[in-house]
CSV table of C-alpha atoms and ligand atoms in Angstrom, one decimal:
chain,number,residue,atom,x,y,z
A,1,MET,CA,2.7,19.1,6.1
A,2,ARG,CA,2.8,20.4,2.2
A,3,HIS,CA,2.1,24.0,3.2
A,4,PHE,CA,2.7,26.0,5.9
A,5,PRO,CA,-0.7,27.2,7.3
A,6,ILE,CA,-0.4,31.2,8.7
A,7,PHE,CA,-3.5,33.9,9.2
A,8,LEU,CA,-2.8,36.8,6.9
A,9,SER,CA,-2.8,40.7,8.2
A,10,LEU,CA,-4.6,42.2,5.5
A,11,ALA,CA,-6.0,45.4,7.0
A,12,GLY,CA,-4.9,48.8,5.4
A,13,ARG,CA,-3.1,46.4,2.5
A,14,THR,CA,-3.8,46.4,-1.1
A,15,ALA,CA,-4.5,43.0,-3.2
A,16,LEU,CA,-4.7,42.8,-6.7
A,17,VAL,CA,-7.7,41.0,-8.1
A,18,LEU,CA,-7.6,39.9,-11.7
A,19,GLY,CA,-10.6,38.8,-13.5
A,20,ALA,CA,-14.5,39.2,-13.8
A,21,GLY,CA,-17.3,36.6,-12.6
A,22,GLU,CA,-18.2,35.0,-9.6
A,23,ALA,CA,-15.1,33.5,-8.6
A,24,ALA,CA,-13.2,37.1,-8.7
A,25,ASP,CA,-16.0,38.7,-7.2
A,26,THR,CA,-16.2,36.1,-4.2
A,27,LYS,CA,-12.6,36.5,-3.6
A,28,ALA,CA,-12.8,40.3,-3.7
A,29,ARG,CA,-15.4,40.2,-1.3
A,30,ALA,CA,-13.6,38.0,1.3
A,31,LEU,CA,-10.3,40.0,0.9
A,32,ARG,CA,-12.4,43.3,1.7
A,33,ASP,CA,-14.1,41.2,4.7
A,34,ALA,CA,-10.5,40.4,5.8
A,35,GLY,CA,-9.6,44.4,6.2
A,36,ALA,CA,-7.8,44.9,2.7
A,37,SER,CA,-8.2,47.5,-0.1
A,38,VAL,CA,-9.1,45.8,-3.1
A,39,ARG,CA,-7.5,46.7,-6.5
A,40,ARG,CA,-9.7,45.3,-9.1
A,41,VAL,CA,-8.5,45.0,-12.9
A,42,THR,CA,-9.4,43.0,-16.1
A,43,LYS,CA,-6.1,42.9,-17.7
A,44,PHE,CA,-2.7,42.5,-16.2
A,45,SER,CA,0.2,44.4,-16.4
A,46,PRO,CA,3.6,44.2,-14.0
A,47,GLU,CA,3.2,47.5,-12.1
A,48,LEU,CA,-0.4,46.5,-10.9
A,49,LEU,CA,1.6,44.9,-8.4
A,50,ASP,CA,3.2,47.5,-7.3
A,51,GLY,CA,2.3,48.1,-3.5
A,52,CYS,CA,0.4,44.7,-3.2
A,53,ALA,CA,0.5,42.5,-0.3
A,54,ILE,CA,-1.5,39.6,-2.0
A,55,ALA,CA,-2.9,38.7,-5.6
A,56,VAL,CA,-5.7,36.8,-7.1
A,57,GLY,CA,-6.9,35.8,-10.6
A,58,ALA,CA,-9.8,34.4,-11.8
A,59,GLY,CA,-11.9,34.8,-14.9
A,60,ALA,CA,-9.4,36.5,-17.3
A,61,GLU,CA,-7.5,35.1,-20.1
A,62,PRO,CA,-4.7,32.2,-19.5
A,63,ASP,CA,-2.0,34.6,-20.7
A,64,ALA,CA,-2.9,37.0,-18.2
A,65,LEU,CA,-3.2,34.4,-15.5
A,66,ALA,CA,0.0,32.8,-16.2
A,67,ALA,CA,1.9,36.1,-15.9
A,68,LEU,CA,0.0,37.4,-13.0
A,69,SER,CA,1.5,34.0,-11.4
A,70,ALA,CA,5.1,34.6,-12.6
A,71,ALA,CA,5.2,38.4,-12.0
A,72,ALA,CA,3.7,38.0,-8.0
A,73,GLN,CA,6.3,35.0,-7.5
A,74,ALA,CA,9.3,36.7,-9.1
A,75,ARG,CA,8.6,39.6,-6.4
A,76,ALA,CA,7.3,37.0,-3.7
A,77,ILE,CA,3.8,38.2,-3.5
A,78,PRO,CA,1.5,35.4,-2.4
A,79,VAL,CA,-0.7,34.6,-5.3
A,80,ASN,CA,-3.8,32.5,-6.0
A,81,ILE,CA,-5.1,31.7,-9.9
A,82,VAL,CA,-8.1,29.9,-9.2
A,83,ASP,CA,-8.7,26.4,-10.5
A,84,HIS,CA,-5.1,26.1,-11.4
A,85,PRO,CA,-2.9,24.8,-8.9
A,86,ALA,CA,0.3,25.1,-10.8
A,87,LEU,CA,0.6,28.4,-11.0
A,88,CYS,CA,-0.7,29.2,-7.0
A,89,SER,CA,2.0,29.7,-4.7
A,90,TYR,CA,-0.5,29.7,-2.0
A,91,PHE,CA,-4.5,28.2,-1.5
A,92,SER,CA,-7.0,29.8,0.0
A,93,ALA,CA,-9.0,27.5,2.9
A,94,ALA,CA,-12.4,26.7,3.6
A,95,THR,CA,-13.0,28.9,6.9
A,96,ILE,CA,-15.2,28.3,9.9
A,97,HIS,CA,-15.7,31.9,11.7
A,98,ARG,CA,-16.5,32.3,15.5
A,99,GLU,CA,-14.8,35.8,16.0
A,100,PRO,CA,-11.9,36.1,17.2
A,101,ILE,CA,-11.8,32.1,16.6
A,102,THR,CA,-11.4,31.4,12.5
A,103,ILE,CA,-10.8,27.7,11.7
A,104,ALA,CA,-9.3,27.0,8.4
A,105,ILE,CA,-9.0,23.9,6.4
A,106,GLY,CA,-6.9,23.3,3.4
A,107,THR,CA,-6.7,20.5,0.6
A,108,ALA,CA,-3.6,21.7,-1.1
A,109,GLY,CA,-5.6,22.5,-3.8
A,110,THR,CA,-6.6,19.0,-4.4
A,111,ALA,CA,-10.2,18.8,-3.6
A,112,PRO,CA,-12.1,22.3,-2.3
A,113,ALA,CA,-15.3,19.9,-2.3
A,114,LEU,CA,-14.2,17.7,0.5
A,115,ALA,CA,-12.8,21.0,2.5
A,116,ARG,CA,-16.3,22.1,2.1
A,117,LEU,CA,-17.6,18.8,3.8
A,118,VAL,CA,-14.8,18.8,6.5
A,119,ARG,CA,-16.3,22.5,7.1
A,120,ALA,CA,-20.0,21.4,7.3
A,121,ARG,CA,-18.8,18.6,10.3
A,122,ILE,CA,-16.7,21.1,12.2
A,123,GLU,CA,-19.5,23.8,12.1
A,124,ALA,CA,-22.0,21.2,13.4
A,125,LEU,CA,-19.7,20.8,16.7
A,126,LEU,CA,-19.3,24.2,17.3
A,127,PRO,CA,-21.4,26.4,19.4
A,128,ALA,CA,-22.3,29.3,17.2
A,129,ASN,CA,-21.3,31.6,20.2
A,130,LEU,CA,-17.7,29.9,20.6
A,131,GLY,CA,-16.0,33.1,20.0
A,132,ASP,CA,-17.7,34.4,23.0
A,133,LEU,CA,-15.3,32.0,25.2
A,134,ALA,CA,-12.3,33.1,23.7
A,135,ALA,CA,-13.2,36.5,24.1
A,136,PHE,CA,-14.0,36.0,27.6
A,137,ALA,CA,-11.1,34.0,28.0
A,138,GLY,CA,-9.0,37.0,26.5
A,139,ARG,CA,-10.3,39.7,28.9
A,140,PHE,CA,-9.5,37.6,31.7
A,141,SER,CA,-5.6,36.8,30.5
A,142,ALA,CA,-3.9,39.1,32.7
A,143,ARG,CA,-5.5,38.0,36.1
A,144,ILE,CA,-5.1,34.3,35.2
A,145,ARG,CA,-1.7,34.6,34.6
A,146,THR,CA,-0.9,36.9,37.6
A,147,ALA,CA,-3.2,34.3,39.8
A,148,LEU,CA,-1.3,31.5,38.4
A,149,PRO,CA,2.4,32.0,37.1
A,150,ALA,CA,3.1,28.4,36.5
A,151,LEU,CA,1.9,27.1,33.1
A,152,SER,CA,0.5,23.9,33.9
A,153,ALA,CA,-1.4,25.2,36.7
A,154,ARG,CA,-2.8,28.2,34.6
A,155,ARG,CA,-3.4,25.2,32.0
A,156,ALA,CA,-5.6,23.4,34.2
A,157,LEU,CA,-7.4,26.3,35.1
A,158,LEU,CA,-8.3,26.9,31.6
A,159,ASP,CA,-8.8,23.9,30.4
A,160,ARG,CA,-11.7,23.4,33.2
A,161,LEU,CA,-12.5,27.1,32.0
A,162,PHE,CA,-13.4,25.8,28.6
A,163,ALA,CA,-14.8,22.7,29.2
A,164,GLY,CA,-16.6,23.2,32.4
A,165,ARG,CA,-19.5,25.0,34.1
A,166,ILE,CA,-17.9,28.5,33.4
A,167,GLY,CA,-17.8,27.7,29.9
A,168,GLU,CA,-21.4,26.4,29.6
A,169,LEU,CA,-22.6,29.9,31.9
A,170,VAL,CA,-20.6,31.8,29.1
A,171,LEU,CA,-22.1,30.3,25.9
A,172,ALA,CA,-25.3,30.4,27.9
A,173,GLY,CA,-24.8,34.1,27.7
A,174,GLU,CA,-24.7,34.3,31.7
A,175,THR,CA,-21.6,36.6,31.8
A,176,ALA,CA,-22.0,37.9,34.9
A,177,ALA,CA,-22.5,34.5,36.7
A,178,ALA,CA,-19.1,33.2,34.4
A,179,GLU,CA,-17.2,36.1,35.9
A,180,ALA,CA,-18.2,35.2,39.6
A,181,ALA,CA,-17.5,31.6,38.9
A,182,LEU,CA,-14.0,32.3,37.5
A,183,THR,CA,-12.8,34.4,40.2
A,184,ALA,CA,-14.1,32.3,42.7
A,185,ALA,CA,-12.0,29.7,41.1
A,186,LEU,CA,-9.0,31.8,40.7
A,187,ALA,CA,-9.1,32.0,44.6
A,188,ASP,CA,-9.0,28.2,44.9
A,189,ALA,CA,-6.9,27.2,42.2
A,190,PRO,CA,-3.4,25.7,43.4
A,191,ALA,CA,-0.7,28.2,42.3
A,192,SER,CA,1.2,25.4,40.8
A,193,LEU,CA,0.3,21.1,40.0
A,194,PRO,CA,1.9,18.0,40.7
A,195,GLY,CA,3.4,16.1,38.0
A,196,ILE,CA,1.7,13.3,36.7
A,197,VAL,CA,2.7,10.7,34.1
A,198,HIS,CA,0.0,8.4,31.7
A,199,LEU,CA,1.0,5.5,30.5
A,200,VAL,CA,-0.7,5.5,27.2
A,201,GLY,CA,-0.9,2.7,24.7
A,202,ALA,CA,-0.5,3.8,21.3
A,203,GLY,CA,-2.0,1.0,19.4
A,204,PRO,CA,-0.1,-0.4,16.5
A,205,GLY,CA,0.5,2.8,14.6
A,206,ALA,CA,-3.1,3.9,13.0
A,207,PRO,CA,-3.7,7.3,14.5
A,208,ASP,CA,-8.0,6.4,14.8
A,209,LEU,CA,-6.7,3.6,16.7
A,210,ILE,CA,-6.0,4.9,20.0
A,211,THR,CA,-8.5,5.1,22.6
A,212,LEU,CA,-10.2,8.7,23.0
A,213,ARG,CA,-8.4,9.1,26.4
A,214,ALA,CA,-5.5,8.7,24.8
A,215,GLN,CA,-5.9,11.3,22.2
A,216,ARG,CA,-7.0,13.7,25.1
A,217,LEU,CA,-4.0,13.3,27.1
A,218,LEU,CA,-1.6,13.9,24.0
A,219,GLY,CA,-3.4,17.1,23.1
A,220,GLU,CA,-2.9,18.0,26.8
A,221,ALA,CA,0.8,16.6,28.0
A,222,ASP,CA,3.7,18.9,28.3
A,223,VAL,CA,6.0,16.3,27.7
A,224,ILE,CA,5.5,13.1,25.6
A,225,VAL,CA,8.2,10.2,26.1
A,226,HIS,CA,7.9,7.8,23.5
A,227,ASP,CA,9.0,4.6,21.8
A,228,ARG,CA,10.5,4.1,18.1
A,229,LEU,CA,7.4,1.6,17.3
A,230,GLY,CA,5.4,2.8,14.8
A,231,THR,CA,4.1,6.1,16.6
A,232,ASP,CA,5.1,8.9,14.3
A,233,ALA,CA,1.1,9.7,13.0
A,234,VAL,CA,0.5,9.1,16.7
A,235,LEU,CA,2.5,11.8,17.7
A,236,ASP,CA,0.9,14.6,15.2
A,237,LEU,CA,-2.0,14.2,17.8
A,238,ALA,CA,0.4,15.9,20.4
A,239,ARG,CA,0.4,19.4,21.2
A,240,ARG,CA,2.2,21.5,18.8
A,241,ASP,CA,4.3,23.0,21.5
A,242,ALA,CA,4.8,19.6,23.6
A,243,THR,CA,8.4,18.8,24.1
A,244,ARG,CA,8.7,15.1,22.6
A,245,ILE,CA,11.4,12.7,23.9
A,246,ASN,CA,12.4,9.8,21.6
A,247,VAL,CA,13.4,6.8,23.7
A,248,GLY,CA,13.2,4.6,21.0
A,249,LYS,CA,14.5,0.8,21.1
A,250,ALA,CA,15.4,-1.0,18.4
A,251,ARG,CA,16.2,-4.6,18.7
A,252,ALA,CA,20.0,-4.7,20.1
A,253,ASN,CA,20.3,-0.8,19.6
A,254,HIS,CA,18.8,0.3,22.5
A,255,CYS,CA,18.8,4.1,22.9
A,256,LEU,CA,17.9,4.6,26.7
A,257,LYS,CA,18.3,1.8,29.4
A,258,GLN,CA,15.0,1.0,31.0
A,259,HIS,CA,16.1,2.2,34.4
A,260,GLU,CA,17.3,5.5,32.5
A,261,ILE,CA,13.6,5.8,31.3
A,262,ASN,CA,12.3,5.3,34.5
A,263,ASP,CA,14.5,8.1,36.0
A,264,LEU,CA,13.8,10.6,33.4
A,265,LEU,CA,9.8,9.8,33.8
A,266,ILE,CA,10.5,10.4,37.6
A,267,ARG,CA,12.2,13.9,37.0
A,268,LEU,CA,9.6,15.3,34.5
A,269,ALA,CA,6.9,14.5,36.7
A,270,ARG,CA,8.9,16.2,39.8
A,271,GLU,CA,9.2,19.2,37.8
A,272,GLY,CA,5.3,19.2,37.7
A,273,ARG,CA,4.9,18.0,34.3
A,274,LYS,CA,2.1,16.6,32.9
A,275,VAL,CA,3.5,13.8,31.0
A,276,VAL,CA,2.7,11.1,28.8
A,277,ARG,CA,4.8,8.2,28.0
A,278,LEU,CA,3.4,6.2,24.8
A,279,LYS,CA,3.8,3.0,24.1
A,280,GLY,CA,3.5,0.9,20.9
A,281,GLY,CA,0.1,-1.1,21.5
A,282,ASP,CA,-0.7,-1.5,25.4
A,283,PRO,CA,1.5,-0.3,27.8
A,284,PHE,CA,1.1,-3.5,29.9
A,285,VAL,CA,1.7,-6.1,27.0
A,286,PHE,CA,5.4,-6.4,26.5
A,287,GLY,CA,6.0,-2.8,26.8
A,288,ARG,CA,7.6,-2.9,30.2
A,289,GLY,CA,4.9,-0.6,31.2
A,290,GLY,CA,4.8,-2.8,34.6
A,291,GLU,CA,8.5,-1.9,35.6
A,292,GLU,CA,7.8,1.6,34.7
A,293,ALA,CA,4.7,1.9,36.9
A,294,ALA,CA,6.2,0.0,39.7
A,295,ALA,CA,9.5,2.8,39.3
A,296,LEU,CA,6.6,5.8,39.5
A,297,GLU,CA,4.6,4.4,42.6
A,298,ALA,CA,8.3,3.7,44.4
A,299,ALA,CA,9.1,7.5,43.6
A,300,GLY,CA,5.5,8.4,45.0
A,301,ILE,CA,4.6,9.9,41.5
A,302,ALA,CA,0.9,9.8,40.4
A,303,PHE,CA,0.8,7.6,37.6
A,304,GLU,CA,-2.4,6.6,35.4
A,305,VAL,CA,-2.6,3.4,32.7
A,306,VAL,CA,-4.4,4.2,29.5
A,307,PRO,CA,-4.9,0.8,27.2
A,308,GLY,CA,-3.9,0.5,23.9
A,309,VAL,CA,-4.7,-1.9,21.0
A,310,THR,CA,-2.2,-4.7,21.5
A,311,ALA,CA,-0.7,-5.8,18.0
A,312,ALA,CA,-2.2,-9.2,18.7
A,313,LEU,CA,-5.4,-7.8,18.1
A,314,ALA,CA,-4.7,-5.2,15.8
A,315,CYS,CA,-3.1,-7.8,13.4
A,316,ALA,CA,-6.2,-10.2,13.8
A,317,ALA,CA,-8.6,-7.8,13.2
A,318,GLN,CA,-6.7,-6.2,9.8
A,319,ALA,CA,-5.7,-9.9,8.6
A,320,ARG,CA,-9.4,-11.0,9.1
A,321,ILE,CA,-8.0,-13.7,11.2
A,322,PRO,CA,-10.3,-14.5,14.3
A,323,LEU,CA,-8.0,-15.2,17.3
A,324,THR,CA,-11.0,-18.0,18.7
A,325,HIS,CA,-13.3,-20.0,17.1
A,326,ARG,CA,-16.3,-21.8,18.8
A,327,ASP,CA,-15.0,-24.8,16.2
A,328,ALA,CA,-11.5,-24.6,17.0
A,329,THR,CA,-10.0,-22.9,20.0
A,330,ARG,CA,-11.3,-21.0,22.9
A,331,ALA,CA,-8.2,-19.4,24.2
A,332,VAL,CA,-5.7,-17.0,23.3
A,333,THR,CA,-2.1,-16.9,24.5
A,334,LEU,CA,0.2,-14.0,24.1
A,335,LEU,CA,3.6,-14.8,24.7
A,336,THR,CA,6.9,-13.6,23.4
A,337,GLY,CA,9.5,-15.3,21.6
A,338,HIS,CA,12.3,-13.5,22.7
A,339,GLY,CA,14.0,-13.8,26.3
A,340,ALA,CA,16.4,-10.9,28.3
A,341,ASP,CA,18.9,-12.3,26.3
A,342,GLY,CA,18.3,-14.9,23.2
A,343,PRO,CA,15.2,-16.9,22.6
A,344,ALA,CA,12.8,-17.4,25.7
A,345,ARG,CA,12.5,-20.7,27.6
A,346,LEU,CA,9.2,-21.4,26.7
A,347,ASP,CA,7.1,-24.7,28.3
A,348,PHE,CA,6.4,-25.8,24.7
A,349,ASP,CA,4.6,-28.9,26.0
A,350,ALA,CA,2.0,-27.1,27.9
A,351,LEU,CA,1.6,-24.3,24.7
A,352,VAL,CA,0.5,-27.5,22.3
A,353,ARG,CA,-1.4,-28.9,25.1
A,354,SER,CA,-3.7,-25.8,25.5
A,355,ARG,CA,-4.6,-25.7,22.1
A,356,ALA,CA,-4.8,-22.0,22.4
A,357,THR,CA,-4.4,-19.6,19.4
A,358,LEU,CA,-0.4,-18.5,19.9
A,359,ALA,CA,0.1,-15.0,19.0
A,360,ILE,CA,3.7,-14.3,19.3
A,361,TYR,CA,5.3,-11.4,19.8
A,362,MET,CA,8.9,-10.3,18.8
A,363,GLY,CA,9.1,-13.9,17.7
A,364,LEU,CA,10.9,-13.3,14.2
A,365,HIS,CA,14.6,-14.2,15.1
A,366,ALA,CA,13.8,-16.8,17.0
A,367,LEU,CA,11.2,-18.7,14.6
A,368,PRO,CA,13.8,-21.8,14.0
A,369,HIS,CA,13.7,-22.3,17.8
A,370,LEU,CA,9.9,-21.7,18.3
A,371,ARG,CA,9.2,-24.4,15.0
A,372,ASP,CA,11.7,-27.0,17.0
A,373,GLY,CA,10.4,-26.6,19.7
A,374,LEU,CA,6.2,-26.7,18.8
A,375,LEU,CA,6.9,-29.7,16.4
A,376,ALA,CA,9.2,-31.8,19.0
A,377,ALA,CA,6.0,-31.1,21.6
A,378,GLY,CA,3.6,-32.6,19.1
A,379,LEU,CA,2.3,-29.6,17.4
A,380,PRO,CA,0.6,-30.9,14.4
A,381,PRO,CA,2.6,-29.7,11.3
A,382,ALA,CA,-0.3,-28.6,9.2
A,383,THR,CA,-1.8,-26.2,11.7
A,384,PRO,CA,-2.0,-23.0,10.2
A,385,ALA,CA,-0.2,-20.1,10.9
A,386,ALA,CA,0.4,-16.7,10.0
A,387,LEU,CA,3.3,-14.0,10.2
A,388,VAL,CA,1.6,-10.4,10.3
A,389,GLU,CA,4.2,-7.3,9.5
A,390,ARG,CA,3.0,-4.0,10.7
A,391,GLY,CA,-0.1,-4.8,11.6
A,392,GLY,CA,-3.0,-2.6,11.8
A,393,THR,CA,-1.6,0.0,9.8
A,394,ALA,CA,-1.9,1.0,6.2
A,395,HIS,CA,1.3,-0.8,5.5
A,396,GLN,CA,0.4,-4.3,6.9
A,397,ARG,CA,1.7,-7.5,4.8
A,398,LEU,CA,0.7,-11.3,5.6
A,399,LEU,CA,2.2,-14.2,5.0
A,400,SER,CA,0.4,-17.4,5.3
A,401,GLY,CA,1.5,-20.9,5.7
A,402,ASP,CA,2.4,-23.4,8.5
A,403,ILE,CA,5.3,-23.1,11.4
A,404,ALA,CA,7.6,-24.8,9.2
A,405,SER,CA,7.1,-22.7,5.8
A,406,LEU,CA,7.2,-19.3,8.2
A,407,ALA,CA,10.5,-20.2,9.4
A,408,ALA,CA,11.7,-20.6,6.1
A,409,GLN,CA,10.3,-18.2,4.3
A,410,ALA,CA,10.8,-15.2,7.0
A,411,PRO,CA,14.1,-13.8,6.5
A,412,ALA,CA,13.7,-13.2,3.1
A,413,TRP,CA,10.1,-12.2,3.4
A,414,SER,CA,10.6,-9.7,6.2
A,415,SER,CA,11.2,-6.1,5.3
A,416,GLY,CA,12.2,-5.3,8.8
A,417,GLY,CA,9.0,-4.1,10.7
A,418,PRO,CA,7.6,-5.2,13.7
A,419,ALA,CA,5.9,-8.6,13.1
A,420,LEU,CA,4.0,-11.0,14.9
A,421,ILE,CA,3.2,-14.8,14.7
A,422,LEU,CA,-0.2,-16.3,15.0
A,423,ILE,CA,-0.1,-20.1,15.2
A,424,GLY,CA,-3.6,-22.3,15.7
A,425,ASP,CA,-6.9,-24.1,14.1
A,426,ALA,CA,-8.5,-20.7,14.5
A,427,VAL,CA,-5.8,-19.0,12.0
A,428,GLY,CA,-7.5,-21.5,9.2
A,429,HIS,CA,-10.5,-20.1,9.7
A,430,GLY,CA,-9.2,-16.6,8.4
A,431,LEU,CA,-10.4,-15.1,5.3
A,432,PRO,CA,-8.7,-13.5,2.5
A,433,PRO,CA,-8.0,-9.9,2.3
A,434,ALA,CA,-11.1,-7.7,1.4
B,501,SAH,N1,3.2,-3.5,23.7
B,501,SAH,C1,3.2,-3.7,22.3
B,501,SAH,C2,4.0,-4.9,22.2
B,501,SAH,C3,5.5,-4.2,22.0
B,501,SAH,S1,6.9,-5.9,22.0
B,501,SAH,C4,1.6,-4.6,21.7
B,501,SAH,O1,0.8,-4.1,23.1
B,501,SAH,O2,1.7,-4.5,20.7
B,501,SAH,C5,7.3,-5.5,20.3
B,501,SAH,C6,7.2,-6.4,19.6
B,501,SAH,O3,5.3,-6.3,19.3
B,501,SAH,C7,7.2,-6.6,18.2
B,501,SAH,O4,8.6,-7.5,18.2
B,501,SAH,C8,6.0,-7.5,17.5
B,501,SAH,O5,6.2,-8.9,17.7
B,501,SAH,C9,4.6,-7.1,18.2
B,501,SAH,N2,4.2,-5.6,17.4
B,501,SAH,C10,4.4,-4.3,17.5
B,501,SAH,N3,3.5,-3.6,16.7
B,501,SAH,C11,3.5,-4.7,15.7
B,501,SAH,C12,2.7,-4.1,14.7
B,501,SAH,N4,2.2,-3.0,13.9
B,501,SAH,N5,2.4,-5.3,13.6
B,501,SAH,C13,2.8,-6.6,13.9
B,501,SAH,N6,3.7,-6.8,15.4
B,501,SAH,C14,3.8,-5.6,16.1
């Protein structure tokens, strides 16, 4: 985040607007709408800033604009010089008004036209009288707080209020019916809710490759327990005030032991929290999600599993490598090259005989072992193979070849990110990068 977004109270404060023309007029009007008294001038001198809470310049001599910027910044008065990002200490936002809700969109001064496009899209999503809903909730907030002292219970009710029938009634203007429904809901709502754990697949790390359900749960969870693997951008989807706990594991550098993670999830749920256990890719593909689910079940904790895009699918898609192909292979095998202690013991004969595309997780360090095993079991040495690092993200890298060339080149080629090996005739049907 390059800037710190805030909403400024300007009622009764003075705003300096330097310059003439449409941009200056628009700024002056917006400042007046926010309750400021506007000091409108066409020439600058520093004492004009006395008592000002904010300053804007547009359509004046370049020297005057530069002087305003310098003087305002020397006094720590927020200043915006229209179309001169270098002279600004703040940028104004494109705004959407649903009083008392205001949505502000910023582009750090880089692309105001894009901000207008985003605004138009959001405008179209939001009912015109959305503000009525906020006002309605505001009127009842004291009663809701008294009836439901526990935050999680309150939040559950408010989610229902906003998204459900009560919200629809408010938006339809049926305030009396909405009030009656809310009163009934308050009488029925349990004072506290049992906790729950959602085992959520985060996909390969790109935030737009998670499911809509995962996105919603991230926005609702009280606590996010997450791994190290490529989930930072995804974490930005979480509620700002959610607690984040990193239990991430790097190879041979375990932060928390698996049983400690299990115990943590159980404890958080018993405290009544709504927990998202965020795991790279899919929770049930080499993610030890099965062990966490079993521990939760044994402890009597409610849980739900939300699938994610697993590395094999993300890597194949972005590298333009089909996993199956009618002319090549009709099966895919997901396997791991790494066992509990050292290289996995694999049935190489069966793997080669199956002619399946092999998608090998955690295989980088076991590559020589995989090469020896597969070739000894009769894999044709020219079988196409690929190594995909940070697949499905903006930093994806691809190394193509065969199993022997990958094993030879991988140590120098790897930049340390998670990498997946693909082997099989279907890999030869891959297309060059776009
Ligand atoms: N549950 C995860 C896998 C966890 S095991 C999933 O479904 O994808 C960790 C291994 O997954 C890594 O060693 C690597 O082999 C693979 N992996 C995870 N993310 C990856 C990515 N973005 N690109 C390539 N391989 C990845």
